[in-house]
Coordinates of C-alpha atoms in Angstrom, one line a residue:
M1 CA -9.3 2.5 3.0
W2 CA -8.0 4.8 5.6
K3 CA -5.5 2.9 6.6
A4 CA -3.7 2.4 3.1
G5 CA -4.6 5.7 2.2
L6 CA -2.6 7.0 5.1
K7 CA 0.0 4.7 4.1
W8 CA 0.4 6.3 1.0
M9 CA 0.2 9.7 2.2
F10 CA 3.6 9.0 4.2
L11 CA 5.3 7.5 1.4
I12 CA 4.5 10.7 -0.6
M13 CA 5.7 12.9 2.4
G14 CA 8.5 10.9 3.0
T15 CA 9.7 11.4 -0.8
T16 CA 9.2 14.6 -0.9
I17 CA 10.7 15.4 2.5
G18 CA 14.1 15.4 1.6
A19 CA 17.2 16.7 3.4
G20 CA 16.8 19.8 1.5
Y21 CA 13.3 20.2 2.6
A22 CA 14.0 19.7 6.2
S23 CA 16.8 21.7 6.6
G24 CA 15.0 24.7 5.0
R25 CA 17.3 25.5 2.3
E26 CA 15.2 24.1 -0.3
I27 CA 12.2 26.2 0.9
W28 CA 14.1 29.4 1.2
Q29 CA 15.7 29.0 -2.5
F30 CA 12.2 28.4 -3.9
F31 CA 9.6 30.7 -1.5
G32 CA 11.0 33.5 0.6
Y33 CA 8.8 36.9 0.8
E34 CA 5.7 37.4 -1.1
S35 CA 5.3 33.5 -1.5
G36 CA 1.7 33.0 0.5
L37 CA 0.0 32.9 -3.2
A38 CA 2.9 30.5 -4.1
I39 CA 2.5 27.9 -1.8
L40 CA -1.3 28.0 -2.0
L41 CA -0.6 27.1 -6.0
F42 CA 2.0 24.6 -4.9
T43 CA -0.5 22.7 -2.4
V44 CA -3.1 22.6 -5.3
L45 CA -0.5 21.5 -8.1
F46 CA 0.6 19.0 -5.5
I47 CA -2.4 17.4 -4.7
I48 CA -3.5 17.5 -8.5
S49 CA -0.2 15.6 -9.6
C50 CA -0.2 13.1 -6.7
Y51 CA -3.9 12.2 -7.9
F52 CA -3.0 11.6 -11.3
I53 CA 0.2 9.8 -11.0
M54 CA -1.6 7.3 -8.2
K55 CA -4.9 7.2 -10.5
I56 CA -3.0 5.9 -13.8
S57 CA -0.6 3.6 -11.6
Y58 CA -4.1 2.0 -9.9
E59 CA -5.5 1.7 -13.5
K60 CA -2.2 0.0 -14.9
K61 CA -1.6 -1.9 -11.9
T62 CA 2.1 -0.7 -12.1
V63 CA 5.0 -2.1 -10.2
H64 CA 7.5 0.0 -11.8
Y65 CA 7.2 3.9 -13.4
L66 CA 7.5 2.9 -17.2
P67 CA 3.9 2.3 -17.7
V68 CA 3.2 5.6 -16.2
L69 CA 5.6 7.4 -18.3
E70 CA 4.1 6.0 -21.6
T71 CA 1.0 7.0 -20.5
L72 CA 1.6 10.6 -20.1
L73 CA 4.3 11.3 -22.3
G74 CA 4.0 8.2 -25.1
K75 CA 6.7 5.6 -25.5
K76 CA 9.2 7.7 -27.5
L77 CA 9.4 10.4 -24.9
A78 CA 8.9 7.7 -22.2
G79 CA 12.4 6.1 -23.2
L80 CA 14.1 9.6 -22.6
Y81 CA 12.5 10.3 -19.6
D82 CA 13.3 6.4 -18.3
F83 CA 16.9 7.3 -18.7
M84 CA 16.9 10.5 -17.3
I85 CA 14.6 9.2 -14.3
I86 CA 17.7 6.3 -14.0
L87 CA 20.2 9.2 -13.8
Y88 CA 18.3 11.3 -11.4
L89 CA 17.3 8.4 -9.1
F90 CA 20.9 7.3 -8.8
S91 CA 22.7 10.8 -8.4
V92 CA 20.3 11.8 -6.2
T93 CA 20.8 8.5 -3.8
V94 CA 24.5 8.8 -3.9
V95 CA 24.5 12.5 -2.9
M96 CA 22.1 11.4 0.2
L97 CA 24.5 8.3 1.0
A98 CA 27.1 11.1 1.4
G99 CA 25.0 13.4 3.2
A100 CA 24.2 10.6 5.9
G101 CA 27.9 10.0 6.4
A102 CA 28.1 13.7 7.2
A103 CA 25.2 13.9 9.2
L104 CA 26.1 11.1 11.5
E105 CA 29.6 12.8 12.0
V106 CA 27.7 14.9 14.6
F107 CA 27.7 11.5 16.6
Y108 CA 31.2 11.1 16.4
L109 CA 31.1 8.4 13.9
P110 CA 33.4 8.3 11.0
F111 CA 32.3 9.5 7.4
W112 CA 32.6 5.7 6.2
V113 CA 31.0 4.0 9.1
G114 CA 28.1 6.5 8.6
I115 CA 27.7 5.4 4.9
A116 CA 28.1 2.0 5.7
V117 CA 25.4 2.2 8.5
T118 CA 23.1 3.7 6.3
V119 CA 23.6 1.1 3.6
I120 CA 23.1 -1.7 6.0
L121 CA 19.9 0.0 7.0
L122 CA 18.3 0.7 3.6
V123 CA 19.4 -3.0 2.3
F124 CA 17.3 -4.2 5.4
L125 CA 14.6 -2.4 4.4
F126 CA 14.2 -4.3 1.5
V127 CA 14.0 -7.8 2.9
W128 CA 10.4 -7.3 3.2
D129 CA 9.9 -6.2 -0.5
I130 CA 8.2 -2.8 -1.1
Q131 CA 6.3 -3.5 2.0
G132 CA 9.4 -2.6 3.9
M133 CA 9.8 0.9 2.4
V134 CA 6.0 1.6 2.7
S135 CA 6.2 0.6 6.8
I136 CA 9.3 2.7 7.4
N137 CA 7.8 5.7 5.8
A138 CA 4.3 5.0 8.3
F139 CA 6.7 5.2 11.0
I140 CA 9.3 7.8 10.4
I141 CA 7.3 10.4 8.6
P142 CA 4.8 11.3 11.5
L143 CA 8.1 11.5 13.9
L144 CA 9.9 13.6 11.4
V145 CA 6.8 15.9 10.6
A146 CA 5.8 16.2 14.2
G147 CA 9.5 17.2 15.3
L148 CA 9.8 20.1 12.5
I149 CA 6.3 21.2 13.4
G150 CA 7.3 21.2 17.2
A151 CA 10.4 22.8 16.3
L152 CA 8.9 25.8 14.4
L153 CA 5.8 26.2 16.6
S154 CA 8.0 26.6 19.5
F155 CA 10.2 29.2 17.8
T156 CA 7.1 31.1 16.8
L157 CA 5.5 30.9 20.5
K158 CA 9.1 32.2 21.9
Y159 CA 10.4 34.7 19.4
G160 CA 8.0 34.7 16.5
Q161 CA 6.1 37.8 15.1
P162 CA 2.8 37.5 13.9
I163 CA 2.1 36.0 10.5
I164 CA 0.5 38.9 8.2
I165 CA -0.3 38.1 4.5
D166 CA -0.4 41.0 1.9
W167 CA -2.3 39.6 -1.0
R168 CA -1.1 42.6 -3.2
E169 CA 2.2 41.6 -2.8
Q170 CA 2.6 38.0 -3.9
G171 CA 5.3 38.3 -6.5
N172 CA 6.7 35.2 -6.2
W173 CA 3.9 33.2 -7.4
P174 CA 5.7 31.5 -10.5
S175 CA 7.6 29.5 -7.8
A176 CA 4.9 27.2 -7.3
F177 CA 5.6 25.8 -10.4
T178 CA 9.1 25.0 -10.4
F179 CA 9.0 23.5 -6.8
T180 CA 5.9 21.6 -7.5
A181 CA 8.1 20.2 -10.8
L182 CA 11.0 19.6 -8.5
N183 CA 9.4 16.8 -7.0
I184 CA 7.6 15.0 -10.0
L185 CA 10.3 12.7 -10.9
P186 CA 10.7 11.3 -7.7
L187 CA 7.2 10.9 -7.3
V188 CA 6.5 9.0 -10.5
A189 CA 9.1 6.6 -9.6
V190 CA 7.8 5.9 -6.2
L191 CA 4.3 5.7 -6.6
A192 CA 4.2 3.8 -9.7
A193 CA 5.9 1.1 -7.5
I194 CA 2.7 0.6 -5.6
G195 CA 0.1 1.0 -8.0
K196 CA -0.7 -2.7 -7.7
E197 CA -1.1 -2.5 -3.9
I198 CA -3.7 0.3 -4.2
K199 CA -7.2 -1.4 -4.0
H200 CA -9.4 1.5 -3.5
Q201 CA -10.3 4.6 -5.4
G202 CA -10.5 6.0 -2.2
E203 CA -7.0 5.7 -1.0
I204 CA -5.7 8.1 -3.7
W205 CA -8.1 11.0 -2.5
I206 CA -6.8 10.3 0.9
A207 CA -3.0 10.1 -0.2
S208 CA -3.1 13.1 -2.4
L209 CA -5.2 15.3 0.0
G210 CA -3.7 14.6 2.8
S211 CA -0.2 14.8 1.6
G212 CA -0.8 18.3 0.0
I213 CA -2.5 19.7 2.5
L214 CA -0.1 18.8 5.3
L215 CA 3.0 19.9 3.1
G216 CA 1.2 23.2 2.3
G217 CA 0.5 24.1 5.9
L218 CA 4.2 22.9 6.9
T219 CA 5.6 24.8 3.8
F220 CA 3.7 28.0 4.7
L221 CA 4.8 27.8 8.4
Y222 CA 8.4 27.1 7.6
N223 CA 8.7 30.1 5.0
E224 CA 7.2 32.5 7.3
I225 CA 9.5 31.8 10.1
L226 CA 12.5 31.9 7.9
S227 CA 11.3 35.3 6.1
Q228 CA 11.6 36.4 9.7
M229 CA 15.1 35.0 10.1
A230 CA 16.1 36.2 6.9
S231 CA 19.1 38.4 8.3
D232 CA 20.5 35.4 10.2
I233 CA 20.0 32.6 7.3
V234 CA 22.9 33.8 5.3
L235 CA 25.1 32.9 8.2
Y236 CA 23.9 29.5 8.2
E237 CA 24.4 26.4 5.7
I238 CA 21.5 24.6 7.4
P239 CA 18.9 27.4 7.7
L240 CA 17.1 25.2 10.4
F241 CA 20.2 25.6 12.5
A242 CA 19.3 29.6 12.4
I243 CA 16.1 29.0 13.9
L244 CA 17.4 26.8 16.5
K245 CA 20.5 29.1 17.5
N246 CA 19.1 29.8 21.0
Y247 CA 17.9 26.5 21.9
H248 CA 19.8 24.0 24.1
Y249 CA 22.3 21.8 22.1
I250 CA 20.0 19.0 22.8
M251 CA 17.5 20.3 20.4
L252 CA 20.3 20.3 17.8
I253 CA 21.1 16.7 18.4
L254 CA 17.5 15.9 17.8
M255 CA 16.8 18.0 14.9
S256 CA 20.0 16.3 13.4
V257 CA 18.3 13.2 13.9
V258 CA 15.5 14.5 11.8
L259 CA 17.6 15.5 9.2
W260 CA 19.3 12.1 8.9
C261 CA 15.8 10.7 8.9
A262 CA 14.7 13.0 5.9
I263 CA 18.1 11.9 4.2
Y264 CA 17.4 8.4 4.6
T265 CA 13.8 8.3 3.6
T266 CA 15.0 10.0 0.2
A267 CA 17.8 7.5 -0.5
A268 CA 15.3 4.8 0.4
S269 CA 13.0 6.2 -2.3
G270 CA 15.5 6.4 -4.8
V271 CA 16.5 2.9 -4.2
V272 CA 12.7 2.3 -4.7
G273 CA 12.6 3.8 -7.9
L274 CA 15.8 2.0 -9.2
T275 CA 15.0 -1.5 -7.8
T276 CA 11.3 -1.7 -9.2
R277 CA 12.6 -0.5 -12.8
F278 CA 15.0 -3.2 -12.9
R279 CA 13.4 -6.1 -10.7
K280 CA 12.0 -8.0 -13.7
K281 CA 15.2 -8.2 -15.5
T282 CA 16.5 -10.6 -12.8
S283 CA 15.5 -13.1 -10.5
M284 CA 17.3 -12.0 -7.6
P285 CA 15.6 -10.7 -4.6
L286 CA 15.0 -6.9 -3.8
W287 CA 17.2 -6.6 -0.8
L288 CA 20.1 -8.0 -2.9
L289 CA 19.5 -5.8 -5.9
A290 CA 19.3 -3.0 -3.4
F291 CA 22.6 -4.0 -1.9
I292 CA 24.4 -4.4 -5.7
I293 CA 23.0 -0.9 -6.6
L294 CA 24.1 1.0 -3.1
L295 CA 27.6 -1.2 -3.3
V296 CA 28.1 0.7 -6.9
M297 CA 27.2 3.8 -5.6
V298 CA 29.5 4.0 -2.2
P299 CA 32.6 5.0 -4.3
L300 CA 30.9 7.6 -6.1
T301 CA 30.5 9.5 -2.6
T302 CA 33.8 10.5 -2.2
F303 CA 33.7 12.6 -5.8
G304 CA 33.0 16.1 -6.2
F305 CA 29.2 16.7 -7.5
S306 CA 28.9 20.4 -8.3
T307 CA 29.8 19.9 -11.8
L308 CA 27.2 17.0 -11.9
V309 CA 24.4 18.8 -10.3
A310 CA 25.2 22.0 -12.3
V311 CA 24.8 20.1 -15.4
L312 CA 22.2 18.1 -14.6
Y313 CA 19.7 19.6 -12.4
P314 CA 18.9 22.5 -14.8
L315 CA 18.1 19.7 -17.4
Y316 CA 15.7 18.0 -14.7
G317 CA 14.0 21.4 -14.2
L318 CA 13.2 21.5 -17.9
L319 CA 12.2 17.8 -17.9
N320 CA 10.1 18.0 -14.9
L321 CA 8.3 21.3 -15.7
Y322 CA 7.2 19.3 -19.2
M323 CA 6.1 16.3 -17.0
L324 CA 4.1 18.6 -14.7
A325 CA 2.3 20.0 -17.8
A326 CA 1.7 16.7 -19.0
L327 CA 0.1 15.6 -15.8
L328 CA -2.0 18.8 -15.5
L329 CA -3.3 18.3 -19.1
Y330 CA -4.0 14.8 -18.5
P331 CA -7.5 15.1 -17.2
I332 CA -8.4 17.4 -20.3
A333 CA -6.7 14.9 -22.8
N334 CA -8.6 12.1 -21.3
R335 CA -11.8 14.0 -20.4
Y336 CA -14.2 11.1 -20.5
K337 CA -12.2 9.0 -18.4
W338 CA -11.5 10.8 -15.0

């Protein structure tokens, strides 16, 4: 039970810790000053969301996300969300591929070579079906989290100031809802894919509590350090590099690897959501389906996505908030079942 629960925990964290989170940009955008209460609320909301997504997936023995959507939203709204999740996963994975190509340029690899390497590694992942994704997360995510925590604690010990929380000034608490909502769609897409693999209710508790507490603690530490570096962050596209500016070049290389790993796991999560959704419509193996989907995406990495993001992301935000509300109300609407 513990081994399986930890596997699902790392899968959740791999889905959530994308390049935006690992770089610090996402955390600074949503939190910042007066956010201690917001991060505490996020931790609680995240645990609740993961628990009920996994619980529904476990009860329905799901292999993709549509049954979970139908349970939460009904069949009519589930159809709309199905389309939006497909569009969301596709667009985010395209952006991740482009990001992976750019990240590997640090190692003097041409942009297209970086994308090709990432695509090959993603396809290779699915040779072992869904277990490949689960296994790689169990390997990469502990290293990724350890790298982030190590860098943050190192900065705290060398340059950091004492962390003091004034609970009277916590005006940013509503950000807890928007930050949690941001992660709902990919979590539904990925966790529903492993519903059939969950064997025991205890696995759900381990995965939900473990991922929520770890992410909450990491987010709090990261945000406090970013708050201390606020004047420098405006000068950096990647806030993490503002923290590491006084470190040796080797540290920047290592953290670039961490960022690429975050991009890779996010792209893998997107491909999992898409392939498991369509696998029943074809007899081809999962790795071949993943290869075809990625092949369609590659040419799109050259396009500018600012317009796409500007139009789609506010819509995703609204839809995600509705999904979060449905998850929070689920135990009330089904009070005799949980």
